[in-house]
Short mmCIF file of C-alpha atoms and ligand atoms in Angstrom, two decimals:
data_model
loop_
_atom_site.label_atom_id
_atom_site.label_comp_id
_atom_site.label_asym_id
_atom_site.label_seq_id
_atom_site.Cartn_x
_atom_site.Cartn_y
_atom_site.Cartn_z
CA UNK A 1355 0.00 0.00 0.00
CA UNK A 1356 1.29 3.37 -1.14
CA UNK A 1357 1.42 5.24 2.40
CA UNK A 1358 1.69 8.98 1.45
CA UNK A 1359 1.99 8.98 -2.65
CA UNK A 1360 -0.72 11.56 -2.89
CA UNK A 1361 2.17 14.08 -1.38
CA UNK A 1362 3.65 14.87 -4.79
CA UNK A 1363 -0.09 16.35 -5.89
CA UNK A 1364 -0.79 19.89 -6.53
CA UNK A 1365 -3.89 21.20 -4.56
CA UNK A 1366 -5.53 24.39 -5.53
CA UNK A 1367 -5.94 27.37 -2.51
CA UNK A 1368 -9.40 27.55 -1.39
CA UNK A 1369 -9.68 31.13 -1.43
CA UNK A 1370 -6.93 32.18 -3.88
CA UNK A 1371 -6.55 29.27 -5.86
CA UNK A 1372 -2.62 29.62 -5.82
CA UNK A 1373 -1.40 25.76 -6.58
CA UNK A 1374 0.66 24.55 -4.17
CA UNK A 1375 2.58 21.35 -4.14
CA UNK A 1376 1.26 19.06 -1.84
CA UNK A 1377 4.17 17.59 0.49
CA UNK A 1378 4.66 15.46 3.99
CA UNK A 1379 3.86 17.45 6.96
CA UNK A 1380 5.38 16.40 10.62
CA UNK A 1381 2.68 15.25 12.19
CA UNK A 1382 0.01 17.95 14.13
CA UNK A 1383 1.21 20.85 12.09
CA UNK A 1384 -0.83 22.18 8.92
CA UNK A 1385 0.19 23.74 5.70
CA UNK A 1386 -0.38 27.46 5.11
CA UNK A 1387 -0.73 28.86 1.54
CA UNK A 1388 2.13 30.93 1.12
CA UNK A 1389 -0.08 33.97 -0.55
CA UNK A 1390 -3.22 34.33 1.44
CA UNK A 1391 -2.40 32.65 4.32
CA UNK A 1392 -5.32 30.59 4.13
CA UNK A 1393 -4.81 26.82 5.59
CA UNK A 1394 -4.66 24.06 3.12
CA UNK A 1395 -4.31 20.62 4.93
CA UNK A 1396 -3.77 19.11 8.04
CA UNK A 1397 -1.08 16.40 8.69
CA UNK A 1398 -2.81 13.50 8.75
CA UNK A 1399 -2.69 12.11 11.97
CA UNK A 1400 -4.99 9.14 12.75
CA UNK A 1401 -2.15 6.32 14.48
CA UNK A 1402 -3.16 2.96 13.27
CA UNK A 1403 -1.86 1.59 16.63
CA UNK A 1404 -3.63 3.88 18.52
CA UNK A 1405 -6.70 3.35 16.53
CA UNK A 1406 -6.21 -0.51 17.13
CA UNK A 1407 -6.14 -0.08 20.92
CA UNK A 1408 -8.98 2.22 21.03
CA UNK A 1409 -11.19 -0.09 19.03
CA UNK A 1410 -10.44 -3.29 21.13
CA UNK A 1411 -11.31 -1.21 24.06
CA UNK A 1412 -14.48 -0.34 23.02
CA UNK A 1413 -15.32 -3.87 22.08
CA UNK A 1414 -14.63 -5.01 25.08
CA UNK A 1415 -16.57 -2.43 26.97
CA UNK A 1416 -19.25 -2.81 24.52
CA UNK A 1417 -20.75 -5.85 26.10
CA UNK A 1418 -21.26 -4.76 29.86
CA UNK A 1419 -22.27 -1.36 28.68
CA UNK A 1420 -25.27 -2.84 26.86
CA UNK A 1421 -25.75 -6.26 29.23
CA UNK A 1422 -25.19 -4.48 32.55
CA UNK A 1423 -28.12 -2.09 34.34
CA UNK A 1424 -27.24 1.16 33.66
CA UNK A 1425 -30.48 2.06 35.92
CA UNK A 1426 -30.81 0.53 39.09
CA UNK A 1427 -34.42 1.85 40.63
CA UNK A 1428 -35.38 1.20 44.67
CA UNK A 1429 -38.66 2.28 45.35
CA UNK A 1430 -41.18 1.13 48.14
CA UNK A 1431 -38.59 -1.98 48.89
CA UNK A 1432 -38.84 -3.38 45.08
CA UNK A 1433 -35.56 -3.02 42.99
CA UNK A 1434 -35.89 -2.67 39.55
CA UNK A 1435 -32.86 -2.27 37.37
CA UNK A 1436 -33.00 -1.95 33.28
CA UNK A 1437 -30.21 -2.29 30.64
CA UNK A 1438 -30.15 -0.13 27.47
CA UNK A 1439 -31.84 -3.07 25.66
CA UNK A 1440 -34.03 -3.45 28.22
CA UNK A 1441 -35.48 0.21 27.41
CA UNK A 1442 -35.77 0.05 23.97
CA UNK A 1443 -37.89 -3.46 24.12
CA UNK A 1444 -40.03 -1.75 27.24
CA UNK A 1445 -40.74 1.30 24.93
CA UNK A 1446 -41.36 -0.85 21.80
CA UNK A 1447 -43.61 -3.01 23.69
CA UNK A 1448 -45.55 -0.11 24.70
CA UNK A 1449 -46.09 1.36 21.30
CA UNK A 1450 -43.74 3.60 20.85
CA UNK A 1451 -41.85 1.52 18.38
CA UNK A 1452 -40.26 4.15 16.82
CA UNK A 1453 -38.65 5.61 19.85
CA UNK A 1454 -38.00 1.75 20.67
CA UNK A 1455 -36.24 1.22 17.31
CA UNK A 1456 -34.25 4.75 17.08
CA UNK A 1457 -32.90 3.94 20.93
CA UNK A 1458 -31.45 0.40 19.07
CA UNK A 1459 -29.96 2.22 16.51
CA UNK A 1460 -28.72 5.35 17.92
CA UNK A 1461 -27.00 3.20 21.23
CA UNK A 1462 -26.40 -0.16 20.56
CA UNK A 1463 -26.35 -1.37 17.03
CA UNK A 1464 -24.84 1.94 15.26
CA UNK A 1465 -21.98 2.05 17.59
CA UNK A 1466 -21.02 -1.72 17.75
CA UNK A 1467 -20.95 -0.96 13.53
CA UNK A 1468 -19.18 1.76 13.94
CA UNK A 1469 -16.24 0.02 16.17
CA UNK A 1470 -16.22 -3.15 14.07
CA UNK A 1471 -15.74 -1.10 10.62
CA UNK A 1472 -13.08 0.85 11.78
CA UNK A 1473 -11.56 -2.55 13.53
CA UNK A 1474 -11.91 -3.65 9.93
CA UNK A 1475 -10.36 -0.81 8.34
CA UNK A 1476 -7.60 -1.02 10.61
CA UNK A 1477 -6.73 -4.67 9.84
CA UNK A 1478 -6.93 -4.11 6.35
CA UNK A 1479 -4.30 -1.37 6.37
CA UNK A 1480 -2.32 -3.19 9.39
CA UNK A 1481 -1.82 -6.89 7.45
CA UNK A 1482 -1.88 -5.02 4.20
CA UNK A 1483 -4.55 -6.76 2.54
CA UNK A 1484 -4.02 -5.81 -1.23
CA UNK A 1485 -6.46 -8.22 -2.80
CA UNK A 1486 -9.38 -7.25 -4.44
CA UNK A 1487 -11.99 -8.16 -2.16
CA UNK A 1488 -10.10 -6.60 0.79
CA UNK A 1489 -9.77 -3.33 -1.28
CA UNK A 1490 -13.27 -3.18 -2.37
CA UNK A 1491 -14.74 -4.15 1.40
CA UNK A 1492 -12.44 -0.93 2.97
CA UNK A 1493 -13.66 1.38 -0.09
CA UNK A 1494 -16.98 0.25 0.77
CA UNK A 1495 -16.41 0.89 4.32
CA UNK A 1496 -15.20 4.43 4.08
CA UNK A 1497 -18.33 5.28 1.94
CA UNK A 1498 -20.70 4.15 4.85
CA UNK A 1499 -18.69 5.51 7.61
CA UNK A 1500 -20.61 9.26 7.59
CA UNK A 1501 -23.36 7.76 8.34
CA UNK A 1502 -22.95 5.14 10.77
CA UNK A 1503 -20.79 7.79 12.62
CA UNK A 1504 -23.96 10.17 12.17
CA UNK A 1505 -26.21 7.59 13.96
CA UNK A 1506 -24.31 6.66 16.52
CA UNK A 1507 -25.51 9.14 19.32
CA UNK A 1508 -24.14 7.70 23.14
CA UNK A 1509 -24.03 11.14 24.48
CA UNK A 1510 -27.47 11.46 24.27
CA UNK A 1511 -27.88 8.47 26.59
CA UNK A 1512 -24.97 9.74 28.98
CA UNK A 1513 -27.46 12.72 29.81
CA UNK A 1514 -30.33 10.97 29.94
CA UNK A 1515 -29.36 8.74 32.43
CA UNK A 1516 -28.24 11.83 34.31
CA UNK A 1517 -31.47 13.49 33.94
CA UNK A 1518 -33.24 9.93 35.12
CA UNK A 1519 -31.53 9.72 38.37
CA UNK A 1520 -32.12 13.59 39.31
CA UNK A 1521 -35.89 13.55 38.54
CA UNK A 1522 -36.02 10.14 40.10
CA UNK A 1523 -33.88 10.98 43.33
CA UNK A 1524 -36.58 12.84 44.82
CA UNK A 1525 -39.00 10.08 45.43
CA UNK A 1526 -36.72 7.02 44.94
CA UNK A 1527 -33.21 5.83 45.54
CA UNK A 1528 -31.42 5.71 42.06
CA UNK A 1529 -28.02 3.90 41.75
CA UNK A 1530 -25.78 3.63 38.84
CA UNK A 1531 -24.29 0.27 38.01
CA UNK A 1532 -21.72 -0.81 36.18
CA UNK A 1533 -23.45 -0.74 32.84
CA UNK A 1534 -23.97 3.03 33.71
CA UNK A 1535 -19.63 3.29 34.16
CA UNK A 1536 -18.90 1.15 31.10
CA UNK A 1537 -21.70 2.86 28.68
CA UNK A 1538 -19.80 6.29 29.94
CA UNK A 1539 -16.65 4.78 29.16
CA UNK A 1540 -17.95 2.95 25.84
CA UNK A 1541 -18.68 7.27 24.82
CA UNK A 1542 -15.51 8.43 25.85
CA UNK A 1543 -13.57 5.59 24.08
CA UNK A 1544 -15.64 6.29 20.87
CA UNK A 1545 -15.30 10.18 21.28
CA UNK A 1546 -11.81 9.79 21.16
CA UNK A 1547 -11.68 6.95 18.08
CA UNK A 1548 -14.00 9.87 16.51
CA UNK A 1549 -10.96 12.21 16.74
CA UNK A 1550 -8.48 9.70 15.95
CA UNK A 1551 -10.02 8.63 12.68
CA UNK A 1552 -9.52 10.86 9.94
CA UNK A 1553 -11.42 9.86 6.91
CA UNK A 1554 -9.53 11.44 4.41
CA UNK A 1555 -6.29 9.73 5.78
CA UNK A 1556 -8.08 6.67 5.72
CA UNK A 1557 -8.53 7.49 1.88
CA UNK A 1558 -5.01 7.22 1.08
CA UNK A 1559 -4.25 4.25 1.93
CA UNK A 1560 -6.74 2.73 -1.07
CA UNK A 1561 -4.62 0.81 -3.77
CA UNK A 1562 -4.07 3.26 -7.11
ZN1 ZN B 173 -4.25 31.22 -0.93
#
């Protein structure tokens, strides 16, 4: 795999349009057109390592965050504790299968997606898999990864469960679980993937 051969390009200034020849960068640093001033590109700087790490992580965080309570409810000497799953199918079963279905998507399935494609693009680059099927599946990949990224929405469920347990405190007692600490974790692991991962990098590494 060709790691940087798209550093020999010319690239036109945004605002300017001055051409400028397109070379490495040390990495965090970006390059400046030399006319207006305006910037041009970033180094890339997504670490396959680091990506690797952060993406085994998250798998294995994934499964207490969604099997775990991340609610756990005492009230009137009953316990009642609920998992993330355990929502959605409550509020599906109720009616509400919309809400039921968009709390699968937006917490469990498009996240777990989103961690194995990018586990996936990561091997590919990693072993070097130059075959055609390889190439095709991590083109493929990087076309869909907008949107699963777009649908995968844990902070949302970071401040609800905040919001729970306040409005809940007053006539309950409220505990967090584990699930609660690993489905925290599980959106801080992805946040930083998210910053890691740099699409167009990704890009470069596709077979000419
Ligand atoms: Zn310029």
């Amino acid at each position: 795999m060709h790691e940087f051969d798209d550093h020999d390009s010319i690239i036109l200034c945004h605002s300017c349009d001055l051409a400028v020849r397109k070379r490495a960068l040390p990495s965090s640093s970006r390059a400046i057109c030399p006319r207006c001033h305006t910037v041009l590109y970033d180094s890339p700087y997504c670490s396959i390592n680091g990506m690797l790490a952060l993406c085994i992580a998250a798998l294995i965080i994934f499964i207490p965050a969604n099997l775990l309570p991340v609610l756990e409810i005492h009230f009137l000497g009953s316990v009642r504790t609920t998992t993330v799953i355990q929502a959605a199918v409550t509020v599906w079963a109720e009616g509400y299968w919309v809400v039921g279905l968009a709390v699968m998507v937006a917490a469990v399935i498009a996240p777990g997606l989103l961690i194995l494609s990018i586990l996936t693009q990561v091997m590919i680059v990693k072993l070097k898999l130059h075959s055609s099927f390889w190439q095709r599946a991590y083109s493929t990949l990087l076309k869909n990864h907008g949107s699963i990224s777009q649908m995968t929405m844990l902070e949302i469920y970071v401040i609800s469960f905040l919001v729970s347990a306040f409005q809940l405190s007053d006539f309950s007692d409220v505990y967090f679980g584990m699930g609660t600490f690993s489905f925290t974790m599980l959106f801080v692991i992805i946040l930083f993937l998210q910053r890691e991962y740099n699409l167009e990098h990704m890009w470069s590494y596709v077979d000419a």
